[in-house]
């Protein structure tokens, strides 16, 4: 019997073997702490409980993990199985160790019920996501390995259940992390309980043939050794092994063959110092034995996604027995056996594309890990993958994968839209929560439904994180609330229209409605309103399209009009050749420009003329005719002699606009309510104001600048008189120049 203390000594020795700076003081403290707290607890095999954490720590040390991992491994069952707590561990061994122990405890508490195949990948992802720190999952794997090694003391039901979990969840995770040795041990141990008959059959056949196999293997080993020595390849280690039972089992099953028909039960390994040596060894092997075509694989040039590197070839010896040879460097071997954890010496870049995106994170992590030491490397291996996903359980134990930040609403709709639509409450881990509760990895979520439920509310749309939930909620509103949607949609459409200065009657006018509906792709306005109402279409989008369409139509109309006018103008020109007839003139903006038809006209900003004012025109360079009041200083022809020829006669036509924009300046003694009085005066004159600003002078005067719309100079005079009558107003004038 190995004593507990001897086991501990062995652990220390293993640690010293790879980590000279390990904190052995703290490690011993952790060992003693765990031993004390587990006290009289026993394993099922009758050994003291402390042997379990010790053996788990031993496996963790064989993975060559850092001191904190060893300490956490020793303490890994303390929170779950003894009276000590997170705070206690944090105080004695630091927050990092406590976090790792806590993480392992959380993984231990995950309940796996029988699951469908497609659930497994989600569950593996969830374990990763819950781990945060890669050490958590590595310790959990070590824990599981030791439990599997001691599984014979459990009940048959528990053996089956644990073996199934191990095969489906832990072995694939070990594989993903490149822990080949642990992976196959987990698989073999699981097979032993999952298919005891087949396992026993394979084991017995291997045992029965072992003398013969041993002879064969040592013969091959000697042959290879001799040739390598001859060729002068230094430091080569050659050894043979049988394929492990699960890999034989899988091959028998997949290839539907008996064990005797399988042809690579034997595998040899050649370990050398350098990559060139690997290829030299390959040449030597192919020289001694006949290679089987199509069985050579170069994982050195193209490493496997879990960083595995090796040359594989299958050859046939004199006896006609085929066997596999794996050739790799010692460094590559360490990675193959211990996985990513053994990686800190690995400096070669990873070449080649695997196409297996699920491993991408390991590569990403490793790319940043070139010159760090073991301790640093391990602690920086934070598992940040799946940061944008969250994994939760249904009450039945199915795993549901949702976007990070998901709420019970997302969960409900991911199960079925009927669940979401009849939801009246949600429980997480047995406690009622609000609909906006953010789900965490591993939460068990239960949705309460009722036939009398009112259905989703509109704010669920903003609470839900998944587009799936949002679109299902929209669907519901679309179906269930048509009348309400139409009213809502119409209201927001109208208010959006108002923003761009349109009103509904412009849209519903019979001559435009059909092309507008075509533009927004709806059969009727009600349908468009309904879509806006349930959120399938936005009012803004609708209005933009409507406005575009109206603009396009008015442009088309303008073109049409211009074409007609051009024709009319041509006719007029013809007519003008007859001098006796009065000359026909066209006006633009109510202005007739002598001798020019259809020319661009604008009103000058300096004097803002209105109908009734005496006006004159100035032919600008490129912008048509600018119209000034005759009394505007800028209209004084004497002002710029060079431009004298540009002045042209203009007059008000008969087809003037309804209103013209013009400016006024009001000077007043400042007082309370002055602005209000001016506004009142403007509104009694029914004049609209488009701009108003006030400038208060230091000596107590206020100068107002107004821009108003009037029909003509008569109305303007009226307005000016009205303002003039207001008390304290001193002067009202039309600015010019
Ligand atoms: Mn344990």
GROMACS .gro file of N, CA and C in nm, residues 534-666:
model
  399
  534UNK      N    1  -4.655   4.731  -3.665
  534UNK     CA    2  -4.593   4.620  -3.593
  534UNK      C    3  -4.442   4.622  -3.602
  535UNK      N    4  -4.389   4.722  -3.672
  535UNK     CA    5  -4.244   4.737  -3.672
  535UNK      C    6  -4.174   4.669  -3.788
  536UNK      N    7  -4.250   4.620  -3.884
  536UNK     CA    8  -4.189   4.555  -3.999
  536UNK      C    9  -4.137   4.654  -4.101
  537UNK      N   10  -4.177   4.779  -4.086
  537UNK     CA   11  -4.140   4.882  -4.181
  537UNK      C   12  -4.133   5.011  -4.101
  538UNK      N   13  -4.042   5.103  -4.136
  538UNK     CA   14  -4.037   5.222  -4.053
  538UNK      C   15  -4.106   5.338  -4.122
  539UNK      N   16  -4.166   5.424  -4.041
  539UNK     CA   17  -4.236   5.540  -4.094
  539UNK      C   18  -4.138   5.628  -4.171
  540UNK      N   19  -4.016   5.637  -4.119
  540UNK     CA   20  -3.916   5.722  -4.183
  540UNK      C   21  -3.887   5.675  -4.326
  541UNK      N   22  -3.871   5.544  -4.338
  541UNK     CA   23  -3.844   5.485  -4.469
  541UNK      C   24  -3.961   5.514  -4.563
  542UNK      N   25  -4.083   5.495  -4.511
  542UNK     CA   26  -4.202   5.517  -4.592
  542UNK      C   27  -4.207   5.661  -4.641
  543UNK      N   28  -4.182   5.754  -4.548
  543UNK     CA   29  -4.192   5.896  -4.584
  543UNK      C   30  -4.084   5.935  -4.684
  544UNK      N   31  -3.964   5.881  -4.663
  544UNK     CA   32  -3.857   5.912  -4.759
  544UNK      C   33  -3.894   5.867  -4.899
  545UNK      N   34  -3.951   5.748  -4.906
  545UNK     CA   35  -3.989   5.697  -5.039
  545UNK      C   36  -4.102   5.780  -5.098
  546UNK      N   37  -4.200   5.815  -5.013
  546UNK     CA   38  -4.313   5.894  -5.060
  546UNK      C   39  -4.265   6.029  -5.112
  547UNK      N   40  -4.176   6.089  -5.034
  547UNK     CA   41  -4.126   6.220  -5.074
  547UNK      C   42  -4.050   6.211  -5.207
  548UNK      N   43  -3.966   6.110  -5.217
  548UNK     CA   44  -3.894   6.089  -5.342
  548UNK      C   45  -3.989   6.077  -5.460
  549UNK      N   46  -4.093   5.997  -5.436
  549UNK     CA   47  -4.186   5.972  -5.544
  549UNK      C   48  -4.257   6.102  -5.585
  550UNK      N   49  -4.299   6.181  -5.483
  550UNK     CA   50  -4.369   6.307  -5.512
  550UNK      C   51  -4.277   6.402  -5.588
  551UNK      N   52  -4.152   6.406  -5.544
  551UNK     CA   53  -4.054   6.492  -5.610
  551UNK      C   54  -4.036   6.453  -5.755
  552UNK      N   55  -4.024   6.323  -5.773
  552UNK     CA   56  -4.003   6.273  -5.908
  552UNK      C   57  -4.121   6.308  -5.996
  553UNK      N   58  -4.242   6.293  -5.937
  553UNK     CA   59  -4.361   6.323  -6.016
  553UNK      C   60  -4.366   6.471  -6.050
  554UNK      N   61  -4.327   6.558  -5.956
  554UNK     CA   62  -4.336   6.701  -5.985
  554UNK      C   63  -4.228   6.742  -6.085
  555UNK      N   64  -4.114   6.673  -6.079
  555UNK     CA   65  -4.011   6.700  -6.180
  555UNK      C   66  -4.061   6.661  -6.318
  556UNK      N   67  -4.123   6.547  -6.323
  556UNK     CA   68  -4.176   6.500  -6.451
  556UNK      C   69  -4.279   6.599  -6.504
  557UNK      N   70  -4.363   6.649  -6.412
  557UNK     CA   71  -4.466   6.745  -6.452
  557UNK      C   72  -4.401   6.873  -6.503
  558UNK      N   73  -4.292   6.915  -6.433
  558UNK     CA   74  -4.224   7.038  -6.472
  558UNK      C   75  -4.164   7.024  -6.612
  559UNK      N   76  -4.107   6.907  -6.638
  559UNK     CA   77  -4.049   6.883  -6.769
  559UNK      C   78  -4.155   6.893  -6.878
  560UNK      N   79  -4.267   6.830  -6.843
  560UNK     CA   80  -4.380   6.831  -6.936
  560UNK      C   81  -4.421   6.975  -6.967
  561UNK      N   82  -4.429   7.052  -6.858
  561UNK     CA   83  -4.472   7.191  -6.870
  561UNK      C   84  -4.371   7.270  -6.954
  562UNK      N   85  -4.241   7.245  -6.925
  562UNK     CA   86  -4.137   7.316  -6.998
  562UNK      C   87  -4.147   7.287  -7.146
  563UNK      N   88  -4.174   7.161  -7.177
  563UNK     CA   89  -4.185   7.123  -7.318
  563UNK      C   90  -4.300   7.197  -7.384
  564UNK      N   91  -4.412   7.206  -7.310
  564UNK     CA   92  -4.528   7.278  -7.364
  564UNK      C   93  -4.493   7.424  -7.385
  565UNK      N   94  -4.423   7.479  -7.284
  565UNK     CA   95  -4.388   7.621  -7.293
  565UNK      C   96  -4.294   7.648  -7.409
  566UNK      N   97  -4.198   7.554  -7.426
  566UNK     CA   98  -4.106   7.572  -7.537
  566UNK      C   99  -4.183   7.579  -7.668
  567UNK      N  100  -4.281   7.492  -7.680
  567UNK     CA  101  -4.362   7.492  -7.801
  567UNK      C  102  -4.436   7.624  -7.816
  568UNK      N  103  -4.491   7.672  -7.702
  568UNK     CA  104  -4.566   7.797  -7.704
  568UNK      C  105  -4.473   7.913  -7.740
  569UNK      N  106  -4.350   7.908  -7.681
  569UNK     CA  107  -4.256   8.015  -7.706
  569UNK      C  108  -4.221   8.022  -7.855
  570UNK      N  109  -4.207   7.901  -7.911
  570UNK     CA  110  -4.173   7.895  -8.053
  570UNK      C  111  -4.286   7.959  -8.134
  571UNK      N  112  -4.406   7.926  -8.097
  571UNK     CA  113  -4.523   7.983  -8.165
  571UNK      C  114  -4.522   8.134  -8.150
  572UNK      N  115  -4.485   8.179  -8.026
  572UNK     CA  116  -4.483   8.322  -8.000
  572UNK      C  117  -4.379   8.392  -8.086
  573UNK      N  118  -4.263   8.322  -8.099
  573UNK     CA  119  -4.157   8.380  -8.182
  573UNK      C  120  -4.205   8.398  -8.326
  574UNK      N  121  -4.273   8.294  -8.374
  574UNK     CA  122  -4.328   8.302  -8.509
  574UNK      C  123  -4.419   8.424  -8.519
  575UNK      N  124  -4.501   8.435  -8.410
  575UNK     CA  125  -4.598   8.543  -8.410
  575UNK      C  126  -4.529   8.679  -8.404
  576UNK      N  127  -4.414   8.683  -8.330
  576UNK     CA  128  -4.345   8.810  -8.309
  576UNK      C  129  -4.292   8.869  -8.439
  577UNK      N  130  -4.276   8.778  -8.539
  577UNK     CA  131  -4.228   8.828  -8.667
  577UNK      C  132  -4.328   8.926  -8.729
  578UNK      N  133  -4.450   8.919  -8.683
  578UNK     CA  134  -4.552   9.013  -8.730
  578UNK      C  135  -4.555   9.130  -8.633
  579UNK      N  136  -4.495   9.243  -8.665
  579UNK     CA  137  -4.473   9.351  -8.570
  579UNK      C  138  -4.601   9.411  -8.514
  580UNK      N  139  -4.710   9.399  -8.586
  580UNK     CA  140  -4.831   9.465  -8.540
  580UNK      C  141  -4.890   9.398  -8.416
  581UNK      N  142  -4.858   9.269  -8.396
  581UNK     CA  143  -4.920   9.199  -8.283
  581UNK      C  144  -4.850   9.234  -8.152
  582UNK      N  145  -4.926   9.243  -8.040
  582UNK     CA  146  -4.861   9.271  -7.912
  582UNK      C  147  -4.771   9.153  -7.872
  583UNK      N  148  -4.658   9.187  -7.814
  583UNK     CA  149  -4.561   9.084  -7.781
  583UNK      C  150  -4.604   9.006  -7.658
  584UNK      N  151  -4.600   8.877  -7.669
  584UNK     CA  152  -4.643   8.794  -7.557
  584UNK      C  153  -4.525   8.770  -7.464
  585UNK      N  154  -4.548   8.787  -7.340
  585UNK     CA  155  -4.438   8.764  -7.246
  585UNK      C  156  -4.476   8.658  -7.142
  586UNK      N  157  -4.377   8.589  -7.098
  586UNK     CA  158  -4.400   8.491  -6.992
  586UNK      C  159  -4.335   8.544  -6.865
  587UNK      N  160  -4.389   8.503  -6.758
  587UNK     CA  161  -4.328   8.550  -6.635
  587UNK      C  162  -4.282   8.432  -6.550
  588UNK      N  163  -4.188   8.460  -6.471
  588UNK     CA  164  -4.134   8.361  -6.377
  588UNK      C  165  -4.143   8.422  -6.240
  589UNK      N  166  -4.199   8.348  -6.142
  589UNK     CA  167  -4.219   8.398  -6.007
  589UNK      C  168  -4.294   8.531  -6.008
  590UNK      N  169  -4.380   8.545  -6.106
  590UNK     CA  170  -4.459   8.668  -6.111
  590UNK      C  171  -4.384   8.786  -6.170
  591UNK      N  172  -4.266   8.761  -6.227
  591UNK     CA  173  -4.186   8.872  -6.282
  591UNK      C  174  -4.180   8.860  -6.434
  592UNK      N  175  -4.203   8.971  -6.500
  592UNK     CA  176  -4.189   8.972  -6.645
  592UNK      C  177  -4.057   9.042  -6.677
  593UNK      N  178  -3.972   8.969  -6.748
  593UNK     CA  179  -3.843   9.028  -6.784
  593UNK      C  180  -3.851   9.070  -6.930
  594UNK      N  181  -3.822   9.195  -6.953
  594UNK     CA  182  -3.838   9.247  -7.088
  594UNK      C  183  -3.748   9.173  -7.186
  595UNK      N  184  -3.811   9.123  -7.290
  595UNK     CA  185  -3.733   9.062  -7.397
  595UNK      C  186  -3.686   8.921  -7.370
  596UNK      N  187  -3.706   8.869  -7.250
  596UNK     CA  188  -3.660   8.732  -7.222
  596UNK      C  189  -3.776   8.651  -7.170
  597UNK      N  190  -3.794   8.534  -7.224
  597UNK     CA  191  -3.898   8.450  -7.166
  597UNK      C  192  -3.831   8.334  -7.093
  598UNK      N  193  -3.901   8.288  -6.991
  598UNK     CA  194  -3.853   8.171  -6.918
  598UNK      C  195  -3.713   8.184  -6.861
  599UNK      N  196  -3.678   8.305  -6.823
  599UNK     CA  197  -3.544   8.311  -6.767
  599UNK      C  198  -3.551   8.301  -6.616
  600UNK      N  199  -3.444   8.251  -6.560
  600UNK     CA  200  -3.438   8.229  -6.417
  600UNK      C  201  -3.441   8.362  -6.344
  601UNK      N  202  -3.527   8.371  -6.241
  601UNK     CA  203  -3.541   8.497  -6.168
  601UNK      C  204  -3.522   8.470  -6.020
  602UNK      N  205  -3.450   8.559  -5.955
  602UNK     CA  206  -3.446   8.548  -5.808
  602UNK      C  207  -3.459   8.686  -5.747
  603UNK      N  208  -3.508   8.687  -5.624
  603UNK     CA  209  -3.526   8.815  -5.556
  603UNK      C  210  -3.404   8.843  -5.472
  604UNK      N  211  -3.355   8.965  -5.480
  604UNK     CA  212  -3.231   8.994  -5.408
  604UNK      C  213  -3.256   8.991  -5.258
  605UNK      N  214  -3.156   8.946  -5.189
  605UNK     CA  215  -3.165   8.934  -5.043
  605UNK      C  216  -3.157   9.070  -4.975
  606UNK      N  217  -3.093   9.167  -5.044
  606UNK     CA  218  -3.067   9.294  -4.977
  606UNK      C  219  -3.194   9.376  -4.958
  607UNK      N  220  -3.291   9.367  -5.053
  607UNK     CA  221  -3.406   9.456  -5.041
  607UNK      C  222  -3.539   9.383  -5.049
  608UNK      N  223  -3.535   9.252  -5.077
  608UNK     CA  224  -3.653   9.166  -5.076
  608UNK      C  225  -3.781   9.233  -5.129
  609UNK      N  226  -3.787   9.257  -5.258
  609UNK     CA  227  -3.905   9.325  -5.314
  609UNK      C  228  -4.032   9.239  -5.307
  610UNK      N  229  -4.143   9.306  -5.298
  610UNK     CA  230  -4.273   9.238  -5.302
  610UNK      C  231  -4.358   9.306  -5.410
  611UNK      N  232  -4.461   9.236  -5.459
  611UNK     CA  233  -4.544   9.295  -5.565
  611UNK      C  234  -4.595   9.433  -5.523
  612UNK      N  235  -4.587   9.526  -5.614
  612UNK     CA  236  -4.627   9.662  -5.581
  612UNK      C  237  -4.505   9.752  -5.569
  613UNK      N  238  -4.393   9.696  -5.531
  613UNK     CA  239  -4.270   9.773  -5.527
  613UNK      C  240  -4.225   9.803  -5.669
  614UNK      N  241  -4.160   9.920  -5.686
  614UNK     CA  242  -4.097   9.947  -5.815
  614UNK      C  243  -3.969   9.866  -5.821
  615UNK      N  244  -3.952   9.796  -5.930
  615UNK     CA  245  -3.839   9.704  -5.935
  615UNK      C  246  -3.756   9.721  -6.060
  616UNK      N  247  -3.636   9.666  -6.054
  616UNK     CA  248  -3.548   9.665  -6.169
  616UNK      C  249  -3.470   9.534  -6.165
  617UNK      N  250  -3.420   9.490  -6.282
  617UNK     CA  251  -3.352   9.360  -6.285
  617UNK      C  252  -3.206   9.374  -6.323
  618UNK      N  253  -3.126   9.281  -6.275
  618UNK     CA  254  -2.984   9.282  -6.306
  618UNK      C  255  -2.947   9.143  -6.358
  619UNK      N  256  -2.888   9.140  -6.477
  619UNK     CA  257  -2.854   9.009  -6.533
  619UNK      C  258  -2.723   8.962  -6.469
  620UNK      N  259  -2.735   8.861  -6.385
  620UNK     CA  260  -2.615   8.813  -6.315
  620UNK      C  261  -2.537   8.721  -6.405
  621UNK      N  262  -2.416   8.689  -6.360
  621UNK     CA  263  -2.337   8.594  -6.439
  621UNK      C  264  -2.375   8.453  -6.396
  622UNK      N  265  -2.460   8.393  -6.471
  622UNK     CA  266  -2.489   8.253  -6.447
  622UNK      C  267  -2.613   8.222  -6.366
  623UNK      N  268  -2.670   8.319  -6.297
  623UNK     CA  269  -2.787   8.286  -6.213
  623UNK      C  270  -2.912   8.359  -6.255
  624UNK      N  271  -2.923   8.391  -6.379
  624UNK     CA  272  -3.044   8.455  -6.427
  624UNK      C  273  -3.051   8.601  -6.386
  625UNK      N  274  -3.175   8.645  -6.365
  625UNK     CA  275  -3.197   8.787  -6.336
  625UNK      C  276  -3.225   8.806  -6.188
  626UNK      N  277  -3.153   8.897  -6.127
  626UNK     CA  278  -3.176   8.926  -5.987
  626UNK      C  279  -3.262   9.052  -5.980
  627UNK      N  280  -3.370   9.044  -5.900
  627UNK     CA  281  -3.466   9.155  -5.897
  627UNK      C  282  -3.445   9.239  -5.771
  628UNK      N  283  -3.426   9.368  -5.787
  628UNK     CA  284  -3.409   9.461  -5.675
  628UNK      C  285  -3.523   9.561  -5.674
  629UNK      N  286  -3.542   9.623  -5.556
  629UNK     CA  287  -3.629   9.739  -5.553
  629UNK      C  288  -3.555   9.853  -5.619
  630UNK      N  289  -3.633   9.941  -5.683
  630UNK     CA  290  -3.568  10.054  -5.753
  630UNK      C  291  -3.491  10.140  -5.654
  631UNK      N  292  -3.543  10.145  -5.527
  631UNK     CA  293  -3.479  10.232  -5.430
  631UNK      C  294  -3.364  10.164  -5.354
  632UNK      N  295  -3.330  10.046  -5.395
  632UNK     CA  296  -3.221   9.975  -5.327
  632UNK      C  297  -3.088  10.035  -5.370
  633UNK      N  298  -3.001  10.064  -5.274
  633UNK     CA  299  -2.871  10.122  -5.311
  633UNK      C  300  -2.795  10.034  -5.409
  634UNK      N  301  -2.815   9.904  -5.397
  634UNK     CA  302  -2.745   9.814  -5.489
  634UNK      C  303  -2.797   9.824  -5.632
  635UNK      N  304  -2.916   9.888  -5.647
  635UNK     CA  305  -2.974   9.898  -5.780
  635UNK      C  306  -2.940  10.031  -5.847
  636UNK      N  307  -2.854  10.105  -5.786
  636UNK     CA  308  -2.815  10.233  -5.844
  636UNK      C  309  -2.716  10.207  -5.958
  637UNK      N  310  -2.760  10.230  -6.083
  637UNK     CA  311  -2.673  10.197  -6.198
  637UNK      C  312  -2.540  10.271  -6.192
  638UNK      N  313  -2.539  10.383  -6.120
  638UNK     CA  314  -2.417  10.462  -6.117
  638UNK      C  315  -2.309  10.393  -6.032
  639UNK      N  316  -2.353  10.296  -5.955
  639UNK     CA  317  -2.261  10.236  -5.859
  639UNK      C  318  -2.146  10.158  -5.923
  640UNK      N  319  -2.176  10.091  -6.029
  640UNK     CA  320  -2.069  10.020  -6.097
  640UNK      C  321  -2.084  10.040  -6.248
  641UNK      N  322  -2.005  10.129  -6.299
  641UNK     CA  323  -2.019  10.171  -6.438
  641UNK      C  324  -2.001  10.054  -6.534
  642UNK      N  325  -1.911   9.963  -6.500
  642UNK     CA  326  -1.880   9.853  -6.591
  642UNK      C  327  -2.000   9.763  -6.616
  643UNK      N  328  -2.090   9.757  -6.512
  643UNK     CA  329  -2.204   9.667  -6.525
  643UNK      C  330  -2.329   9.735  -6.579
  644UNK      N  331  -2.313   9.856  -6.622
  644UNK     CA  332  -2.432   9.932  -6.661
  644UNK      C  333  -2.520   9.861  -6.762
  645UNK      N  334  -2.457   9.793  -6.857
  645UNK     CA  335  -2.533   9.725  -6.962
  645UNK      C  336  -2.614   9.607  -6.913
  646UNK      N  337  -2.591   9.568  -6.790
  646UNK     CA  338  -2.660   9.449  -6.740
  646UNK      C  339  -2.796   9.479  -6.679
  647UNK      N  340  -2.827   9.605  -6.656
  647UNK     CA  341  -2.958   9.637  -6.597
  647UNK      C  342  -3.066   9.620  -6.700
  648UNK      N  343  -3.173   9.565  -6.657
  648UNK     CA  344  -3.280   9.532  -6.751
  648UNK      C  345  -3.413   9.566  -6.687
  649UNK      N  346  -3.507   9.598  -6.769
  649UNK     CA  347  -3.639   9.635  -6.719
  649UNK      C  348  -3.717   9.511  -6.678
  650UNK      N  349  -3.771   9.514  -6.559
  650UNK     CA  350  -3.860   9.404  -6.518
  650UNK      C  351  -3.987   9.463  -6.459
  651UNK      N  352  -4.092   9.384  -6.458
  651UNK     CA  353  -4.216   9.432  -6.398
  651UNK      C  354  -4.292   9.314  -6.338
  652UNK      N  355  -4.386   9.346  -6.254
  652UNK     CA  356  -4.470   9.241  -6.193
  652UNK      C  357  -4.570   9.193  -6.295
  653UNK      N  358  -4.580   9.066  -6.312
  653UNK     CA  359  -4.678   9.012  -6.404
  653UNK      C  360  -4.812   8.997  -6.336
  654UNK      N  361  -4.901   8.922  -6.403
  654UNK     CA  362  -5.032   8.904  -6.344
  654UNK      C  363  -5.041   8.777  -6.260
  655UNK      N  364  -4.951   8.685  -6.288
  655UNK     CA  365  -4.959   8.555  -6.218
  655UNK      C  366  -4.863   8.550  -6.099
  656UNK      N  367  -4.880   8.647  -6.008
  656UNK     CA  368  -4.789   8.650  -5.894
  656UNK      C  369  -4.822   8.538  -5.795
  657UNK      N  370  -4.728   8.510  -5.713
  657UNK     CA  371  -4.746   8.407  -5.608
  657UNK      C  372  -4.841   8.456  -5.500
  658UNK      N  373  -4.875   8.365  -5.411
  658UNK     CA  374  -4.960   8.402  -5.299
  658UNK      C  375  -4.887   8.490  -5.199
  659UNK      N  376  -4.761   8.460  -5.182
  659UNK     CA  377  -4.688   8.541  -5.085
  659UNK      C  378  -4.541   8.549  -5.120
  660UNK      N  379  -4.477   8.655  -5.071
  660UNK     CA  380  -4.335   8.677  -5.096
  660UNK      C  381  -4.266   8.701  -4.965
  661UNK      N  382  -4.148   8.653  -4.959
  661UNK     CA  383  -4.072   8.669  -4.838
  661UNK      C  384  -3.997   8.801  -4.843
  662UNK      N  385  -4.004   8.878  -4.732
  662UNK     CA  386  -3.934   9.006  -4.730
  662UNK      C  387  -3.887   9.034  -4.588
  663UNK      N  388  -3.795   9.130  -4.575
  663UNK     CA  389  -3.746   9.157  -4.440
  663UNK      C  390  -3.782   9.295  -4.390
  664UNK      N  391  -3.790   9.304  -4.258
  664UNK     CA  392  -3.823   9.430  -4.191
  664UNK      C  393  -3.724   9.450  -4.079
  665UNK      N  394  -3.698   9.576  -4.050
  665UNK     CA  395  -3.616   9.607  -3.935
  665UNK      C  396  -3.697   9.696  -3.843
  666UNK      N  397  -3.703   9.659  -3.715
  666UNK     CA  398  -3.780   9.737  -3.618
  666UNK      C  399  -3.685   9.784  -3.510
   0.00000   0.00000   0.00000
